[in-house]
Short mmCIF file of C-alpha atoms in Angstrom, two decimals:
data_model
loop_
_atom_site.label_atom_id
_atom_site.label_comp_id
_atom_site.label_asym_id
_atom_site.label_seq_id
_atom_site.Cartn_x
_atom_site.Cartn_y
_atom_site.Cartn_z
CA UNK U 1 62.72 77.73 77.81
CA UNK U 2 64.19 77.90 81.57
CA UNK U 3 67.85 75.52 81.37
CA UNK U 4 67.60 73.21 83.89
CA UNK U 5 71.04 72.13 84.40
CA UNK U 6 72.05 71.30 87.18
CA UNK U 7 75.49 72.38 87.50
CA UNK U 8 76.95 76.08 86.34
CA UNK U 9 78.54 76.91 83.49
CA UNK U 10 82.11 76.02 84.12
CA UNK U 11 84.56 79.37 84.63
CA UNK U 12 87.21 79.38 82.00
CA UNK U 13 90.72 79.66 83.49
CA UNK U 14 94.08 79.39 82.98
CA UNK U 15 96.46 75.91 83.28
CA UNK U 16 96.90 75.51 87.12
CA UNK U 17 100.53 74.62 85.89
CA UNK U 18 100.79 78.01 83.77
CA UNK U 19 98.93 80.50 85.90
CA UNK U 20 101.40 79.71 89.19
CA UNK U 21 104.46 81.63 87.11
CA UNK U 22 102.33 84.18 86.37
CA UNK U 23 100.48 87.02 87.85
CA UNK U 24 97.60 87.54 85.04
CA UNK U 25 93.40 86.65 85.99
CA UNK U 26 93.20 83.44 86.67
CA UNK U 27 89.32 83.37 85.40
CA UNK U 28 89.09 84.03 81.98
CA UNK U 29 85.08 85.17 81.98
CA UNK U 30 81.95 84.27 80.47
CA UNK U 31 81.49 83.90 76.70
CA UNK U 32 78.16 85.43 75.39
CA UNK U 33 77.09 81.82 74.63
CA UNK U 34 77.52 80.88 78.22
CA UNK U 35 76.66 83.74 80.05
CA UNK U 36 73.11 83.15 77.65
CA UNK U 37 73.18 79.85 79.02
CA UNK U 38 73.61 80.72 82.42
CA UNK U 39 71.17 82.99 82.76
CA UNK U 40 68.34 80.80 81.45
CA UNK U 41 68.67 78.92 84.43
CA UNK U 42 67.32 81.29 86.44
CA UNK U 43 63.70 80.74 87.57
CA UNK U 44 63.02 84.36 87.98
CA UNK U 45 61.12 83.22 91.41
CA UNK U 46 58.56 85.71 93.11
CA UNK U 47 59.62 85.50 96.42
CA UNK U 48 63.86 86.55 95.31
CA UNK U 49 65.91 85.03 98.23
CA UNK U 50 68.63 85.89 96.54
CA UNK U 51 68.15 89.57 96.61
CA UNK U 52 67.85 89.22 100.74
CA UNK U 53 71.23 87.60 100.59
CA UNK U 54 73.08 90.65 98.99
CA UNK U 55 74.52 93.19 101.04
CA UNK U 56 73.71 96.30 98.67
CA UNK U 57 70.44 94.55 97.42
CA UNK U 58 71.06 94.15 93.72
CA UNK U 59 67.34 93.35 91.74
CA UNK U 60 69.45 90.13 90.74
CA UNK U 61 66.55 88.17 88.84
CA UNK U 62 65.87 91.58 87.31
CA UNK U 63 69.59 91.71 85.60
CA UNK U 64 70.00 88.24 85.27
CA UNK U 65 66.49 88.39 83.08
CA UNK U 66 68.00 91.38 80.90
CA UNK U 67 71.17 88.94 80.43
CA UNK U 68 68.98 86.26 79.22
CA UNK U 69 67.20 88.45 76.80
CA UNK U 70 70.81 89.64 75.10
CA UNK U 71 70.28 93.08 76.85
CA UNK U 72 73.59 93.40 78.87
CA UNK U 73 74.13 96.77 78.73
CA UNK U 74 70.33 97.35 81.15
CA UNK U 75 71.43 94.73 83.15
CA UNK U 76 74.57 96.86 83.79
CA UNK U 77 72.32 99.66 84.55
CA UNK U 78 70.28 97.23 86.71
CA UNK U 79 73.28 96.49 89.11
CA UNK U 80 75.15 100.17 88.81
CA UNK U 81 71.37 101.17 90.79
CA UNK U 82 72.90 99.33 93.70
CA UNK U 83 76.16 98.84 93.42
CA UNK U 84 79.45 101.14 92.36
CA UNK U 85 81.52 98.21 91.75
CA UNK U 86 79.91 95.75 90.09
CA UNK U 87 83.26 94.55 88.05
CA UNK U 88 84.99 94.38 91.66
CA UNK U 89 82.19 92.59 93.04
CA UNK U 90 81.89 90.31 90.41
CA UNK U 91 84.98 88.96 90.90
CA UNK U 92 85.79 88.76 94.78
CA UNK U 93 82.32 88.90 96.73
CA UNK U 94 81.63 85.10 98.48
CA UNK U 95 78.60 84.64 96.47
CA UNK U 96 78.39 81.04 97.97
CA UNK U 97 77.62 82.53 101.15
CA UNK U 98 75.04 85.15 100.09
CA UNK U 99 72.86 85.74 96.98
CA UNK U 100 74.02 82.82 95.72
CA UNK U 101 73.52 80.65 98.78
CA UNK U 102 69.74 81.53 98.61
CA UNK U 103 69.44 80.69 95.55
CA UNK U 104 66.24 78.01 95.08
CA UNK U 105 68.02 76.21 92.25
CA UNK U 106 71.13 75.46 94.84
CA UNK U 107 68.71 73.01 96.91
CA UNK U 108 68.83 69.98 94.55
CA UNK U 109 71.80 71.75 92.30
CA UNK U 110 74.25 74.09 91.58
CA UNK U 111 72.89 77.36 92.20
CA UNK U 112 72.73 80.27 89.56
CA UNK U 113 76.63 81.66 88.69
CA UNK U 114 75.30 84.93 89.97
CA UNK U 115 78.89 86.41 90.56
CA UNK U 116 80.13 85.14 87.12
CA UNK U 117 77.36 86.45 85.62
CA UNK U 118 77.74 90.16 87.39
CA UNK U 119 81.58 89.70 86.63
CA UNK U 120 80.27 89.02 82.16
CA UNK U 121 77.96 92.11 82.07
CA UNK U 122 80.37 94.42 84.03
CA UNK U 123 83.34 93.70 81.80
CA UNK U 124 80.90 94.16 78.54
CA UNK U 125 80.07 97.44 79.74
CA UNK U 126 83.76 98.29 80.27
CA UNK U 127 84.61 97.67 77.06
CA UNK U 128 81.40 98.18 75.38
CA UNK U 129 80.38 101.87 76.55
CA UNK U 130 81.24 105.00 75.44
CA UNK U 131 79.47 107.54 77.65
CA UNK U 132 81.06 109.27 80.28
CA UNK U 133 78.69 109.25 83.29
CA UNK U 134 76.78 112.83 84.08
CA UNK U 135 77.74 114.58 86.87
CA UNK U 136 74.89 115.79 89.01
CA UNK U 137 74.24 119.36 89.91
CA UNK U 138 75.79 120.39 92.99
CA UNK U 139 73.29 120.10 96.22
CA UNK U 140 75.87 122.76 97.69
CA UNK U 141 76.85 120.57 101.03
CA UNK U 142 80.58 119.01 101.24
CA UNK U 143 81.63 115.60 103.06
CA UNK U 144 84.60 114.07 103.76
CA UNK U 145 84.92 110.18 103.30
CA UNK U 146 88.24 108.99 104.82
CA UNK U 147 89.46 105.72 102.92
CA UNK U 148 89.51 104.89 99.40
CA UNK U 149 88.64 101.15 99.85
CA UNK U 150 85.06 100.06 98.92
CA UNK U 151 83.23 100.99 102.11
CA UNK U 152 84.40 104.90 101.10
CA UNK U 153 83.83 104.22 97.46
CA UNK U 154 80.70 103.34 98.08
CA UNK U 155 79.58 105.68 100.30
CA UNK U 156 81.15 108.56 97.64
CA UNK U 157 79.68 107.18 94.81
CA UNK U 158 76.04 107.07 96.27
CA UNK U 159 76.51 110.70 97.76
CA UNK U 160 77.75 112.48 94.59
CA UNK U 161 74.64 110.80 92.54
CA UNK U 162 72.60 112.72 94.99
CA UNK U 163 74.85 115.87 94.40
CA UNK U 164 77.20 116.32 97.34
CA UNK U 165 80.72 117.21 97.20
CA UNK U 166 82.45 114.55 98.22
CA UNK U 167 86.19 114.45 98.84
CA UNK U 168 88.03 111.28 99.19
CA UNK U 169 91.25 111.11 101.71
CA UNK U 170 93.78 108.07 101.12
CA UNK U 171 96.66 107.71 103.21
CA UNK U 172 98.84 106.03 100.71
CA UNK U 173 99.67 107.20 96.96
CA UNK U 174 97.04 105.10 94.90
CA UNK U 175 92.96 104.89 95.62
CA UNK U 176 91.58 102.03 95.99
CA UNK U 177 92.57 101.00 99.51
CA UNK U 178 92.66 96.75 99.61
CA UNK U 179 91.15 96.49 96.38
CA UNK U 180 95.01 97.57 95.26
CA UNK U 181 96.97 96.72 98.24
CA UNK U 182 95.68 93.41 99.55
CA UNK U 183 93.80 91.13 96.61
CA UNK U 184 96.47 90.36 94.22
CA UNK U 185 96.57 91.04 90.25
CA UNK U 186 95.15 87.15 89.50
CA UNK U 187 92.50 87.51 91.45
CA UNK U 188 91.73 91.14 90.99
CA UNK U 189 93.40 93.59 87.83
CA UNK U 190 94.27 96.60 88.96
CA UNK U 191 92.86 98.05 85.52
CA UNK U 192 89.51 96.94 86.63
CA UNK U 193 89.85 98.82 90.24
CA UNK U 194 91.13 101.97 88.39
CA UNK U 195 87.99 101.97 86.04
CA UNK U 196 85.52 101.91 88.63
CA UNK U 197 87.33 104.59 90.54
CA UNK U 198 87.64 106.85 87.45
CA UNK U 199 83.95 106.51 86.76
CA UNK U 200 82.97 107.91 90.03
CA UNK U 201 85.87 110.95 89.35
CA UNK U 202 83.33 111.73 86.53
CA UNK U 203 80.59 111.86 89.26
CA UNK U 204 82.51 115.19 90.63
CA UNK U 205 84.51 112.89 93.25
CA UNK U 206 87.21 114.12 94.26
CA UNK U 207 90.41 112.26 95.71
CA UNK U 208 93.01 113.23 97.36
CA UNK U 209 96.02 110.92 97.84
CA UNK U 210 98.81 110.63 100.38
CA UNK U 211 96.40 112.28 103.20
CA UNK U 212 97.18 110.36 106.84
CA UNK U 213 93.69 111.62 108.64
CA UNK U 214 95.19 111.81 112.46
CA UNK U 215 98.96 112.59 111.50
CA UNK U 216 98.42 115.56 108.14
CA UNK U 217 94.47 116.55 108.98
CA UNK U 218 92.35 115.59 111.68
CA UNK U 219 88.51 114.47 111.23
CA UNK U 220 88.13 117.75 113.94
CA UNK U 221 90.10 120.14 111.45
CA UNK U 222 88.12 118.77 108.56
CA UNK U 223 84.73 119.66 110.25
CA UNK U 224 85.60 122.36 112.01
CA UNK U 225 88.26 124.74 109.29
CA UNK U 226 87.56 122.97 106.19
CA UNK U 227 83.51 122.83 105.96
CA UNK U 228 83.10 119.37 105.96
CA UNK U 229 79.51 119.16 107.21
CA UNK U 230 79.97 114.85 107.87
CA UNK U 231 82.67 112.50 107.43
CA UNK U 232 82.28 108.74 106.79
CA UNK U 233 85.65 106.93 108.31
CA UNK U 234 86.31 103.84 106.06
CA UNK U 235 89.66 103.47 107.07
CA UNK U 236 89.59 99.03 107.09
CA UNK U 237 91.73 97.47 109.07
CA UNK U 238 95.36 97.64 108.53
CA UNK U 239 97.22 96.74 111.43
CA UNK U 240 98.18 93.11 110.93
CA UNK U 241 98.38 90.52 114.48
CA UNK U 242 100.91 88.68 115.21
CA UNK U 243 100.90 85.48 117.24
CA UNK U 244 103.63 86.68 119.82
CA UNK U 245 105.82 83.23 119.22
CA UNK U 246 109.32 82.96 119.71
CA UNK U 247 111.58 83.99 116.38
CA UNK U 248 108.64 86.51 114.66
CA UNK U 249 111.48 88.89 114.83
CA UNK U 250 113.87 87.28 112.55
CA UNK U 251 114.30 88.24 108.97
CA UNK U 252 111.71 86.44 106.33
CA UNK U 253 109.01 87.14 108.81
CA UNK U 254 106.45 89.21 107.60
CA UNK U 255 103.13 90.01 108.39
CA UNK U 256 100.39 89.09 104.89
CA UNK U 257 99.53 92.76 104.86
CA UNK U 258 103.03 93.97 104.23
CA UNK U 259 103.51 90.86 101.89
CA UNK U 260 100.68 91.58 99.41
CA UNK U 261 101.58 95.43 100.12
CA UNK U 262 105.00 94.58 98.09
CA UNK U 263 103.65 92.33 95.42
CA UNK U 264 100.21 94.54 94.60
CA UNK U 265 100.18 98.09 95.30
CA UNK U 266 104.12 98.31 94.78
CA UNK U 267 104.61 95.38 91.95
CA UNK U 268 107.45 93.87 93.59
CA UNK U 269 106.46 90.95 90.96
CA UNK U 270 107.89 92.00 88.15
CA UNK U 271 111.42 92.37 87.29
CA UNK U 272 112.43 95.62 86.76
CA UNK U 273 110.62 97.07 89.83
CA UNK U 274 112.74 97.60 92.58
CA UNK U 275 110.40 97.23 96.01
CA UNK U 276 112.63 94.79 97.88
CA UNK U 277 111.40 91.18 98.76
CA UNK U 278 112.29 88.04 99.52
CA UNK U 279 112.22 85.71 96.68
CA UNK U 280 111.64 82.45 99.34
CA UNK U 281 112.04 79.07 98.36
CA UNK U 282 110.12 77.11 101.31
CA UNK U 283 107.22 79.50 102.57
CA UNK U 284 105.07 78.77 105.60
CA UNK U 285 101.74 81.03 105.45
CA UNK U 286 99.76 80.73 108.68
CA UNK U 287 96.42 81.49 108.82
CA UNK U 288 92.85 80.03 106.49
CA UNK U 289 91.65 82.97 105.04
CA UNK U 290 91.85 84.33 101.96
CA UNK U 291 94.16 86.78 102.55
CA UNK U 292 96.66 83.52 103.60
CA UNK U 293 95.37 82.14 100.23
CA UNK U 294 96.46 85.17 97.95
CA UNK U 295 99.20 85.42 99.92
CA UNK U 296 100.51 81.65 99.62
CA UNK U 297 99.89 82.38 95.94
CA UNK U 298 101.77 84.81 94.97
CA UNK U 299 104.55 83.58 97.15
CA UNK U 300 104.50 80.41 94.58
CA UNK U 301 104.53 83.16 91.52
CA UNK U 302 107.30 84.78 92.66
CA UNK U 303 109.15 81.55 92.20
CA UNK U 304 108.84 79.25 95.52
CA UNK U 305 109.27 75.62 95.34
CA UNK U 306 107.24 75.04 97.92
CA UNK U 307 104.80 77.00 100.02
CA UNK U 308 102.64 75.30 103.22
CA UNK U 309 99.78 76.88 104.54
CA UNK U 310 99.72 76.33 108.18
CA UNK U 311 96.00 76.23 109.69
CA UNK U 312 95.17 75.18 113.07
CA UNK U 313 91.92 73.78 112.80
CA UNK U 314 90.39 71.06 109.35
CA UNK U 315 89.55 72.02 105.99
CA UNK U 316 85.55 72.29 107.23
CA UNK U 317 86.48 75.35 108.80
CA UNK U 318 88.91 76.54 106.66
CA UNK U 319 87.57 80.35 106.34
CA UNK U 320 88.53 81.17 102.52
CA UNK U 321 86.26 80.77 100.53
CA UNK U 322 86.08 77.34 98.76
CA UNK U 323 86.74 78.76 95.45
CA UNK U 324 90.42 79.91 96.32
CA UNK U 325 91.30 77.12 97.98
CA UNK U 326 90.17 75.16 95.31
CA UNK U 327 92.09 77.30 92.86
CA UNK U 328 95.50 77.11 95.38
CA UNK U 329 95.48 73.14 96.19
CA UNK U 330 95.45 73.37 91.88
CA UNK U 331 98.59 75.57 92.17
CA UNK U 332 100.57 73.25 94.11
CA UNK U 333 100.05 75.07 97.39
CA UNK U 334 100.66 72.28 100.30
CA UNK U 335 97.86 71.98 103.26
CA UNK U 336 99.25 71.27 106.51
CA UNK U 337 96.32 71.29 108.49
CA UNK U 338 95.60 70.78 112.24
CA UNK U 339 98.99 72.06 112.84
CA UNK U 340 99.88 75.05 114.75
CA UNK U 341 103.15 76.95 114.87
CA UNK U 342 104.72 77.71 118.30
CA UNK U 343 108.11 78.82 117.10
CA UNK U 344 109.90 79.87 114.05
CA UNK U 345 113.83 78.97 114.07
CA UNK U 346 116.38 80.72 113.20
CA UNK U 347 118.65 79.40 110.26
CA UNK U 348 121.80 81.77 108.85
CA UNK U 349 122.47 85.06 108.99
CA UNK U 350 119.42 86.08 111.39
CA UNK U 351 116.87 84.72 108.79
CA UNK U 352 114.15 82.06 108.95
CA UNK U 353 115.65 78.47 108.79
CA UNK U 354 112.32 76.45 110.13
CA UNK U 355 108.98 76.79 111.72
CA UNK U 356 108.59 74.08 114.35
CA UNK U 357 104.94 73.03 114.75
CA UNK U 358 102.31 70.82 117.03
CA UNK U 359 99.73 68.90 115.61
CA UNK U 360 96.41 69.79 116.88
CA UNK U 361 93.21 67.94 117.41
CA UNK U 362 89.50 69.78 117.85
CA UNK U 363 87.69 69.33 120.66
CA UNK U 364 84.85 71.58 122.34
CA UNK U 365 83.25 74.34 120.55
CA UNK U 366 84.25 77.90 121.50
CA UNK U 367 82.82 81.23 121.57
CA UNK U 368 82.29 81.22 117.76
CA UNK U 369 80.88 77.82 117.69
CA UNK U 370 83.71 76.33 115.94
CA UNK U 371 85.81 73.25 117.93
CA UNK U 372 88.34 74.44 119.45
CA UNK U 373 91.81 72.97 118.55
CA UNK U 374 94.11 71.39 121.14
CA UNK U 375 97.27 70.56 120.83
CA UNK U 376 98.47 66.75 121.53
CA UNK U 377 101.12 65.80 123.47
CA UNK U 378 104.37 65.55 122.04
CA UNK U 379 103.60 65.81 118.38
CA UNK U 380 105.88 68.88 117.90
CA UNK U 381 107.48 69.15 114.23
CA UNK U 382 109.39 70.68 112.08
CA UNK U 383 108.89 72.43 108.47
CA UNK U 384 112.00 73.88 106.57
CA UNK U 385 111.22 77.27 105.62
CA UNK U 386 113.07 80.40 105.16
CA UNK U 387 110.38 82.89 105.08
CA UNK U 388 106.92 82.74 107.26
CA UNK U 389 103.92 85.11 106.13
CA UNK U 390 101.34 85.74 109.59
CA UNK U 391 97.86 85.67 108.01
CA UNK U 392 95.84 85.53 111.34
CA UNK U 393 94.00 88.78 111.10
CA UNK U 394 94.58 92.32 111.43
CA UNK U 395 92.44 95.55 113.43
CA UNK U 396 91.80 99.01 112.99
CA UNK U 397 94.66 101.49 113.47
CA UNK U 398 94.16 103.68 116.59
CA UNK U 399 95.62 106.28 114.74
CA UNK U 400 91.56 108.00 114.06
CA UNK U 401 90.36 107.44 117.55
CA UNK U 402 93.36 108.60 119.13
CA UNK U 403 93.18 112.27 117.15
CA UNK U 404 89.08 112.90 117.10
CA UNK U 405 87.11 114.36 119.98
CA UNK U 406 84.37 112.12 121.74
CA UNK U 407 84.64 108.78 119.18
CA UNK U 408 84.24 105.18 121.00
CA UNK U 409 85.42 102.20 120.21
CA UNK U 410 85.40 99.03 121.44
CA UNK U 411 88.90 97.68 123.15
CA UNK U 412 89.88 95.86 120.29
CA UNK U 413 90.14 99.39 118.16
CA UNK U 414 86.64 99.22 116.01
CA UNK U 415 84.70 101.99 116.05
CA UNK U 416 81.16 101.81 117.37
CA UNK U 417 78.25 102.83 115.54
CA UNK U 418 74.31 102.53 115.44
CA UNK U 419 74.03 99.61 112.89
CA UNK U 420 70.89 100.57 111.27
CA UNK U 421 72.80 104.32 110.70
CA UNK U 422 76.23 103.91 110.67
CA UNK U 423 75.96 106.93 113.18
CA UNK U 424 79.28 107.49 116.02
CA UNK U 425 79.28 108.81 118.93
CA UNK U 426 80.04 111.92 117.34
CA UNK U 427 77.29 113.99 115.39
CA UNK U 428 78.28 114.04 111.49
CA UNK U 429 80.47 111.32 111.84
CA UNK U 430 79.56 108.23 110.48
CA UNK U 431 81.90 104.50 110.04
CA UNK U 432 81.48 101.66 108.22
CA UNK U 433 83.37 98.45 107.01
CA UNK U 434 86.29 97.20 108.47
CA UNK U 435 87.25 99.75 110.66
CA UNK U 436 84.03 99.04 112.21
CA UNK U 437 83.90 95.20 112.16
CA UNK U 438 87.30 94.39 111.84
CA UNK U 439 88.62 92.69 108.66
CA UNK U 440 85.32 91.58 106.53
CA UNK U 441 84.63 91.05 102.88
CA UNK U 442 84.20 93.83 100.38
CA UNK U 443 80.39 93.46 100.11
CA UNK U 444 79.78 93.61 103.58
CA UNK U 445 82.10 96.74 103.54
CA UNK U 446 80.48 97.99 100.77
CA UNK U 447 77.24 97.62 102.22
CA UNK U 448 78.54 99.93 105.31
CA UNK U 449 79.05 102.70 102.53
CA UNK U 450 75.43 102.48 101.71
CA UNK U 451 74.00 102.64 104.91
CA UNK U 452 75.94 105.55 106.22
CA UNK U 453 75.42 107.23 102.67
CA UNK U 454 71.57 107.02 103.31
CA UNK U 455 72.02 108.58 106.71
CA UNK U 456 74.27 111.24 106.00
CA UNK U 457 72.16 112.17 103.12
CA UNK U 458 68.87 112.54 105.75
CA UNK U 459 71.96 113.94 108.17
CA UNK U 460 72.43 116.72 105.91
CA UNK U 461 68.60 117.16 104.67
CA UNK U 462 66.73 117.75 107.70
CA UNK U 463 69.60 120.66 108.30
#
């Protein structure tokens, strides 16, 4: 019998009041009785909407059916068809926005807890299954993918199923790209990241760490003295904006990319590491994404009284997704909304001592559709802070374009590519994820890495 609840299963979690000291998963997971549950309120529908809403096309009635029936380990199987990080997925993907808002059961309802449910039958493989995964025979061509994040993953994983040689190039120590350096532990165990990427090491993967493509090898050298027949570029986009405001110089400024840099990839959380950062006790994160969520967050782990997050335009358009900021107004993270900073002050010894703000108003749509925010006259303010995290975006880093023959971009650094391909303007050289479309979301990026997988597959077949 279908459930016809109306609302999901609720996500078990830790105490709002607990889980802000500590850097541990905030969601605790499904229990077999509720991911049971769950599933039976899927209607299984012919026509699967939801399945048009994912990025890498998971069969999602198909696994969600397998759930219902006890058989978690196929629906595994089911999702690993489609996706190489299903565990990652499971956890950070904005299913709201995708399958899960095409889900039929969302129009009078709560939809399906598609995510949560990916998220239950992931980690019961992981700790379930034995079997190491079989290496394919070797198709005898070799490609270069240059990023470890999940748009190179990706693209690795589905191109040593198919038997390529594939060989991974991360610039810094540890694979994973943002899946280590930008989501933070709570949100995202590293464990989890490092199990995925050791599952596609067993596909014949191979990664090779500390590798700067553009400053050790070039993607030229690569094709042309170390028989890589195609490269995928996945590089993301690491080179964080700033807004160009008096006092972004002083010391506590930093931008959320070197933040979360600190606190995840180098644990400057816990206390016998020794990555320097400020322990702040007022913190002023501008920006509404969720990288200004995780990175308001952790600034309250790490012990700060009181942390603001500073967004120019109202909640509505608040771009995190609704779960975090959910999960950070329950933290004790403060909202300052309509307010935009136009200076940060200096207080002793050349550090932070305020941010002085105007309230803002929206008025007109812009470009993107979204009001534009004006500031009102004489509404200028302060906030006592003494460190400020810049959250307002980041771009590609020229470093690529600047050291390969004959690749475009457009002027704001993203490399240009035929979208149905992932093709360049260079033969054999295909792009994908953020260092295409600037920063995105992992299934989006991760959807990039299929694309150009299928294409350099055909790429390399019809040679």
């Amino acid at each position: 019998m279908p459930n016809m609840s109306m609302v999901k299963n609720e996500m078990p979690s830790q105490d709002p009041n607990v889980r802000n000291k500590n850097f541990l998963e905030v969601a605790l997971g499904y229990t077999e009785e509720q991911a049971l549950d769950e599933a039976a309120r899927c209607l299984n529908c012919k026509t699967r909407n939801c399945v048009s809403g994912c990025p890498v096309q998971i069969q999602i009635p198909d696994f969600i059916k397998e759930v219902a029936a006890g058989n978690f380990e196929e629906a595994y199987q089911i999702i690993s068809r489609s996706s190489s990080l299903p565990a990652v997925c499971g956890r950070v993907c904005p299913q709201e926005s995708q399958c899960e808002g095409k889900c039929v059961r969302g129009i009078k309802g709560e939809p399906v807890a598609i995510g949560r449910l990916e998220r239950f039958v992931a980690d019961y493989h992981n700790a379930h299954s034995t079997e190491a995964a079989v290496k394919p025979e070797s198709n005898g061509h070799k490609v270069a993918v240059i990023g470890s994040g999940p748009s190179g993953l990706t693209c690795a994983g589905d191109l040593a199923k198919k038997g390529y040689e594939v060989t991974v190039f991360e610039a810094l120590h540890l694979a994973g790209g943002v899946l280590v350096y930008g989501i933070p532990e709570f949100r995202l165990p590293k464990a989890i990241v490092q199990k995925e990427i050791d599952g596609l090491k067993e596909l014949g993967v191979k990664i090779e760490t500390n590798m700067v493509i553009g400053k050790v090898l070039s993607i030229d050298e690569l094709m042309e003295e170390y028989g890589f027949e195609a490269v995928f570029i996945g590089s993301g986009a690491g080179l964080p904006r700033f807004m160009n405001i008096p006092g972004e110089n002083l010391k506590g400024v930093y931008s959320a990319n070197e933040f979360l840099t600190r606190v995840n990839l180098m644990k400057a959380y816990k206390d016998d590491n020794t990555t320097p950062i400020q322990h702040a006790k007022k913190v002023a994160v501008v920006g509404g994404g969720n990288v200004a969520m995780d990175a308001a967050r952790c600034a309250k782990r790490l012990g700060a009284e009181e942390v603001y997050i500073v967004y120019r335009r109202s909640e509505e358009e608040l771009p995190a997704r609704k779960e975090e900021v959910e999960h950070a107004k329950e933290e004790g993270i403060i909202f300052k909304l309509l307010t935009n900073p136009v200076e940060v002050l200096e207080g002793e010894n050349g550090f932070v001592g305020a941010v002085k703000c105007q309230e803002m108003e929206l008025g007109e749509p812009d470009a993107s559709g979204r009001r534009r925010p004006v500031a009102k006259e004489g509404s200028e303010f302060e906030i006592p802070v003494d460190c400020v995290i810049m959250s307002i975006g980041t771009s590609p880093n020229p470093l690529i374009k600047s050291t390969t023959k004959g690749l475009e971009t457009q002027k704001w650094g993203g490399i240009i590519v035929q979208e149905d391909t992932g093709l360049t303007s260079r033969e054999g050289v295909y792009a994908g994820g953020d260092a295409v479309t600037g920063a995105a979301t992992v299934i989006l990026a991760m959807g990039a890495g299929k694309t150009a997988a299928k294409s350099i597959d055909e790429y390399l077949s019809s040679k």
